[in-house]
Coordinates of C-alpha atoms and ligand atoms in Angstrom, one line a residue:
M1 CA 129.5 316.7 151.3
I2 CA 127.1 314.2 153.2
I3 CA 128.5 311.0 154.6
V4 CA 125.8 308.5 155.5
L5 CA 127.2 305.7 157.9
K6 CA 126.0 302.1 157.9
H7 CA 123.5 301.3 160.8
D8 CA 126.1 299.2 162.6
A9 CA 128.8 301.8 162.6
S10 CA 129.8 302.3 166.3
P11 CA 130.1 305.6 168.0
E12 CA 133.9 305.0 168.2
Q13 CA 134.3 304.5 164.5
A14 CA 132.1 307.5 163.8
E15 CA 134.4 309.6 165.9
E16 CA 137.6 308.2 164.2
L17 CA 136.1 309.2 160.9
R18 CA 135.1 312.8 162.2
C19 CA 138.7 313.2 163.6
W20 CA 140.1 312.2 160.2
I21 CA 137.9 314.9 158.5
R22 CA 138.8 317.6 161.0
C23 CA 142.5 316.8 160.2
H24 CA 141.8 318.2 156.8
D25 CA 140.8 321.7 158.3
L26 CA 137.1 320.9 157.7
E27 CA 134.2 321.1 160.2
V28 CA 131.8 318.3 160.6
Q29 CA 128.2 318.1 161.9
T30 CA 126.7 314.9 163.1
T31 CA 122.9 314.0 162.9
R32 CA 121.8 310.9 164.6
G33 CA 118.7 309.2 163.3
E34 CA 117.0 306.2 164.6
N35 CA 118.7 303.8 162.1
Q36 CA 121.5 305.9 160.7
T37 CA 124.2 308.5 161.6
V38 CA 124.6 311.3 158.8
L39 CA 127.9 313.3 158.8
V40 CA 127.8 316.9 157.1
V41 CA 131.2 318.2 156.1
I42 CA 131.4 322.0 156.1
G43 CA 134.2 323.7 154.1
D44 CA 135.9 322.9 150.8
A45 CA 135.1 319.2 150.8
D46 CA 137.1 318.9 147.4
R47 CA 140.1 318.3 149.8
L48 CA 138.6 314.9 150.5
D49 CA 138.7 311.9 148.3
E50 CA 135.0 310.7 147.8
A51 CA 135.9 307.4 146.6
Y52 CA 138.2 306.7 149.5
I53 CA 135.5 307.6 152.0
E54 CA 132.9 305.5 150.1
D55 CA 135.2 302.5 150.5
M56 CA 135.4 302.7 154.3
D57 CA 133.8 300.0 156.1
I58 CA 131.4 302.1 158.1
V59 CA 130.2 304.2 155.2
E60 CA 126.9 303.5 153.4
Y61 CA 127.2 306.2 150.7
V62 CA 128.7 309.8 150.2
R63 CA 127.0 312.6 148.3
A64 CA 128.5 315.8 147.1
I65 CA 126.3 318.9 147.8
T66 CA 128.1 321.3 145.5
Q67 CA 129.0 320.8 142.0
P68 CA 132.7 320.5 141.1
Y69 CA 132.3 323.4 138.6
K70 CA 131.5 326.5 140.7
L71 CA 132.3 329.0 138.2
A72 CA 131.0 327.3 135.0
G73 CA 127.8 326.3 136.8
R74 CA 124.6 328.2 136.6
N75 CA 123.4 330.1 139.7
S76 CA 119.9 331.3 138.5
P77 CA 117.8 331.0 135.6
D78 CA 119.1 334.2 133.9
D79 CA 122.7 333.5 134.8
R80 CA 124.2 333.3 131.1
S81 CA 127.6 334.3 130.3
V82 CA 127.9 336.5 127.2
I83 CA 131.2 336.7 125.6
D84 CA 132.3 339.6 123.5
V85 CA 134.8 338.9 120.7
G86 CA 135.5 342.1 118.8
G87 CA 132.0 343.3 118.9
V88 CA 130.5 339.7 118.2
K89 CA 128.5 338.5 121.2
I90 CA 128.4 334.9 121.8
G91 CA 125.7 333.6 124.3
G92 CA 122.7 335.3 126.1
G93 CA 120.3 334.8 123.2
T94 CA 122.5 335.4 120.2
F95 CA 123.4 333.0 117.6
T96 CA 127.0 332.9 116.3
M97 CA 127.9 331.4 113.0
I98 CA 131.7 330.3 112.7
A99 CA 132.8 329.0 109.5
G100 CA 136.1 328.3 107.6
P101 CA 138.4 325.6 106.5
C102 CA 139.5 322.7 108.5
S103 CA 143.1 324.0 107.9
V104 CA 144.6 327.2 106.5
E105 CA 146.3 326.0 103.1
S106 CA 147.2 329.4 101.6
T107 CA 146.5 333.0 101.8
E108 CA 144.4 332.9 98.5
Q109 CA 142.4 329.9 99.9
I110 CA 141.6 331.5 103.3
T111 CA 140.9 334.9 101.9
S112 CA 138.5 333.6 99.3
I113 CA 136.7 331.4 101.8
A114 CA 136.5 334.4 104.2
R115 CA 135.0 336.5 101.5
E116 CA 132.2 334.0 100.6
I117 CA 131.3 333.0 104.2
K118 CA 131.2 336.7 105.2
S119 CA 128.6 337.4 102.6
A120 CA 126.8 334.1 103.6
G121 CA 126.3 335.5 107.1
A122 CA 129.2 334.1 109.1
Q123 CA 130.4 336.2 112.0
L124 CA 133.7 334.5 112.9
L125 CA 136.4 332.9 110.7
R126 CA 137.9 329.7 111.8
G127 CA 141.1 327.8 110.3
G128 CA 143.6 325.4 111.8
A129 CA 147.2 326.2 111.5
F130 CA 148.5 323.5 114.0
K131 CA 146.4 320.4 113.0
P132 CA 146.3 317.5 115.4
R133 CA 146.1 314.5 112.9
T134 CA 145.8 310.9 113.8
S135 CA 148.7 309.9 111.5
P136 CA 152.1 311.6 111.5
Y137 CA 152.1 311.2 107.7
S138 CA 149.0 313.3 107.1
F139 CA 149.1 317.1 106.4
Q140 CA 150.1 318.8 109.8
G141 CA 148.8 322.3 108.9
M142 CA 150.8 325.3 107.9
R143 CA 151.6 325.6 111.5
A144 CA 153.1 329.0 112.6
D145 CA 153.1 330.1 108.9
G146 CA 149.4 329.7 108.7
L147 CA 148.3 332.1 111.3
P148 CA 149.2 335.3 109.7
H149 CA 147.1 334.2 106.6
L150 CA 144.2 333.6 108.8
I151 CA 144.5 337.0 110.7
A152 CA 144.8 338.9 107.6
A153 CA 141.7 337.3 106.1
G154 CA 139.8 337.9 109.2
R155 CA 140.9 341.6 109.3
E156 CA 140.0 342.1 105.6
Y157 CA 136.4 340.9 106.0
G158 CA 135.9 342.2 109.6
M159 CA 135.7 338.7 111.2
P160 CA 137.3 337.8 114.4
T161 CA 139.3 334.6 114.2
V162 CA 139.3 331.3 115.7
S163 CA 142.3 328.7 115.6
E164 CA 143.4 325.7 117.6
V165 CA 146.4 325.6 119.9
T166 CA 147.9 322.2 120.4
D167 CA 150.6 323.0 122.8
K168 CA 151.1 325.8 125.4
E169 CA 154.5 326.7 123.8
Q170 CA 152.5 328.0 120.7
L171 CA 150.7 330.5 122.8
P172 CA 152.8 333.5 121.9
L173 CA 152.0 333.1 118.2
F174 CA 148.3 333.4 119.0
D175 CA 148.6 336.9 120.2
K176 CA 146.4 338.3 117.4
V177 CA 144.0 335.4 117.1
D178 CA 140.7 336.4 118.7
I179 CA 139.6 333.0 120.1
I180 CA 141.9 330.2 120.9
Q181 CA 140.4 326.7 120.3
V182 CA 141.2 323.7 122.5
G183 CA 140.5 320.6 120.3
A184 CA 138.9 317.5 121.4
R185 CA 142.3 315.7 121.9
N186 CA 143.4 318.3 124.3
M187 CA 140.2 318.8 126.4
Q188 CA 142.0 317.3 129.5
N189 CA 145.5 318.8 128.7
F190 CA 145.3 320.3 132.3
E191 CA 148.7 322.2 131.9
L192 CA 147.4 323.7 128.7
L193 CA 144.1 324.7 130.3
K194 CA 145.9 326.3 133.2
A195 CA 148.1 328.3 130.7
L196 CA 144.8 329.5 129.0
G197 CA 143.4 330.6 132.4
R198 CA 146.1 333.0 132.6
L199 CA 145.1 334.6 129.5
S200 CA 142.2 337.2 128.9
K201 CA 141.4 335.8 125.5
P202 CA 138.1 333.9 124.9
I203 CA 138.6 330.1 124.7
L204 CA 136.6 327.6 122.5
L205 CA 136.8 324.4 124.5
K206 CA 135.8 321.4 122.5
R207 CA 134.4 318.2 124.1
G208 CA 136.6 315.3 124.0
W209 CA 134.9 312.2 122.1
A210 CA 135.3 310.1 125.2
N211 CA 134.4 312.7 127.9
T212 CA 131.2 313.3 130.0
V213 CA 129.6 316.7 130.1
K214 CA 130.6 316.8 133.7
E215 CA 134.3 316.4 132.7
L216 CA 133.8 319.2 129.9
L217 CA 132.4 321.6 132.7
T218 CA 135.4 320.7 135.1
S219 CA 137.8 321.3 132.2
A220 CA 136.1 324.6 131.5
E221 CA 136.5 325.3 135.3
Y222 CA 140.4 324.9 134.9
I223 CA 140.5 327.8 132.7
M224 CA 138.0 329.9 134.6
S225 CA 139.6 329.3 138.0
G226 CA 142.8 330.7 136.7
G227 CA 141.1 334.0 136.0
N228 CA 139.8 333.7 132.4
E229 CA 136.0 333.3 132.6
R230 CA 135.7 333.7 128.8
V231 CA 135.0 330.2 127.9
I232 CA 132.8 328.9 125.1
L233 CA 131.9 325.3 124.9
C234 CA 131.6 323.2 121.9
E235 CA 129.7 319.7 121.4
R236 CA 131.4 318.0 118.5
G237 CA 130.3 314.5 118.8
I238 CA 131.3 311.5 120.9
R239 CA 132.6 308.1 119.9
T240 CA 129.9 305.4 120.2
F241 CA 129.4 302.0 118.5
E242 CA 127.9 303.8 115.3
T243 CA 130.3 303.9 112.3
A244 CA 127.9 305.5 109.8
T245 CA 128.9 308.7 111.1
R246 CA 132.5 309.9 112.2
N247 CA 131.2 310.5 115.7
T248 CA 127.7 310.6 117.3
L249 CA 126.4 314.1 117.9
D250 CA 125.2 314.2 121.3
L251 CA 122.6 316.9 121.1
S252 CA 121.2 316.2 124.4
A253 CA 124.5 317.6 125.7
V254 CA 123.3 321.0 124.5
A255 CA 120.3 320.7 126.7
V256 CA 122.2 319.4 129.7
I257 CA 124.9 322.1 129.4
K258 CA 122.2 324.9 129.1
D259 CA 120.6 323.4 132.2
L260 CA 123.9 323.0 134.3
S261 CA 126.2 325.8 132.9
R262 CA 126.1 329.5 132.3
L263 CA 128.6 329.2 129.4
P264 CA 127.4 329.3 125.9
V265 CA 127.6 326.0 123.8
I266 CA 128.1 326.0 120.2
V267 CA 127.7 322.8 118.1
D268 CA 130.1 321.5 115.3
P269 CA 128.0 319.3 113.0
S270 CA 131.1 318.8 110.7
H271 CA 133.2 316.8 113.0
A272 CA 130.2 315.2 114.6
T273 CA 128.9 313.6 111.4
G274 CA 132.2 313.6 109.2
H275 CA 130.1 313.8 106.0
A276 CA 129.1 317.0 104.0
K277 CA 125.6 315.6 103.5
Y278 CA 124.7 315.3 107.1
V279 CA 125.9 318.9 108.2
E280 CA 122.8 320.8 107.2
P281 CA 120.2 318.4 109.1
M282 CA 122.4 318.4 112.2
A283 CA 123.0 322.2 112.0
L284 CA 119.2 322.8 111.9
A285 CA 118.7 320.3 114.8
A286 CA 121.4 322.0 116.9
A287 CA 119.8 325.5 116.4
A288 CA 116.4 323.9 117.4
A289 CA 118.0 322.3 120.5
G290 CA 118.9 325.8 121.8
A291 CA 122.7 325.8 120.9
D292 CA 124.2 329.5 121.0
G293 CA 125.8 328.9 117.5
L294 CA 127.5 326.6 115.0
M295 CA 131.0 325.8 113.9
I296 CA 131.0 324.6 110.4
E297 CA 133.9 323.4 108.2
V298 CA 133.7 325.3 104.7
H299 CA 136.0 324.9 101.7
D300 CA 135.8 326.6 98.3
D301 CA 136.9 323.3 96.7
P302 CA 136.0 320.4 99.1
A303 CA 137.7 317.8 96.8
Q304 CA 141.0 319.7 97.1
S305 CA 140.7 320.1 100.8
K306 CA 144.0 319.1 102.5
C307 CA 142.2 317.9 105.6
D308 CA 138.8 316.7 106.4
A309 CA 137.5 316.9 102.7
A310 CA 134.6 314.5 103.2
Q311 CA 132.8 316.9 105.8
A312 CA 133.7 320.1 104.0
I313 CA 130.7 322.0 102.6
T314 CA 131.0 324.8 99.9
P315 CA 130.3 328.4 100.7
A316 CA 126.9 328.1 98.9
Q317 CA 125.9 325.2 101.0
F318 CA 126.8 327.2 103.9
A319 CA 124.8 330.2 102.7
S320 CA 121.8 328.0 102.5
I321 CA 122.2 326.6 106.0
A322 CA 122.7 330.0 107.4
E323 CA 119.4 331.0 105.9
K324 CA 117.4 328.0 107.1
V325 CA 118.9 328.4 110.5
N326 CA 117.7 331.9 110.7
A327 CA 114.3 331.0 109.4
L328 CA 114.0 328.1 111.8
R329 CA 115.1 330.3 114.8
K330 CA 112.4 332.9 113.7
A331 CA 109.8 330.2 113.6
I332 CA 110.8 328.5 116.9
F333 CA 112.2 331.2 119.2
R334 CA 110.5 334.3 117.6
I335 CA 114.1 335.8 117.1
Ligands
PEP1 C1 138.9 321.2 114.5 O1 138.0 321.8 114.9 O2 139.7 321.5 113.6 C2 139.3 319.9 115.1 C3 140.4 319.3 115.0 O3 138.2 319.5 115.8 P1 138.2 318.4 117.0 O4 139.1 318.7 118.0 O5 136.7 318.6 117.5 O6 138.4 317.0 116.3
MN2 MN1 138.6 319.4 110.7

């Protein structure tokens, strides 16, 4: 951390600040220029409250030198995490297609969707059992009863599974789920993130609709600093003034995350747009923007979907998207 003092800061005031910094078990170096004095804090400056220092009368401004996400950050151009989920590699130049219904509704439903998306090119099967719904009167998911159906369908068609946890008490139920999803509403549920940091399972961390990329990366850091470095990020749209779509897909976040972070980032065009007809164009745009994969809601009978029916696409539509994404990636990235 660098602290630039105001030109009228007296030597006594500067010394007082240096003493205060040393009290935090940190070292401080002083550089005196013609007009200004600069203090360089050496050590773990996270112990200091940046805003508190910035408000001091003698301080002009403060700059952090290190990023607050040391593990999620990228150290060199080739520093890219690759997460292996039962043989499916996510990140590092691969492209992963995750598909499945918003919620598991029955064993027949999830099994038939799994069969169809597998033959259309999906590598991972998603399905929510614990559904975080805005209204308590909406379908809450099959909850604990839904997970065995998802796991069985994934096994039958050779696809690792993804499902959302909404509370850390549920974690024992996720033993056989391959990737645990943290939904947008829980991106900053820090106790949940800490509990996931103690697992060795991959975590799909979705961006909150009112969270910055920096906050997403510091949430990833919560999981990683606990010892679990297998984090996959997901951009699923943020809330803006626009109402034509459910959220606004922030595709620039893909480019920013690829620049700042070593973690793979996948895009969810279903929750981002909220409308089945916009899923394909946004899926293609995400692939072109350099995303490491897509997560798409697919239902065999969208009209009957118990959750998020408007954004559900059919397996045939998914197959068409998968084909176009492959063609697009071949054309752009020569993959
Ligand atoms: C989901 O993926 O099922 C979901 C609820 O998404 P989000 O948390 O992004 O709203
Ligand atoms: Mn959904």
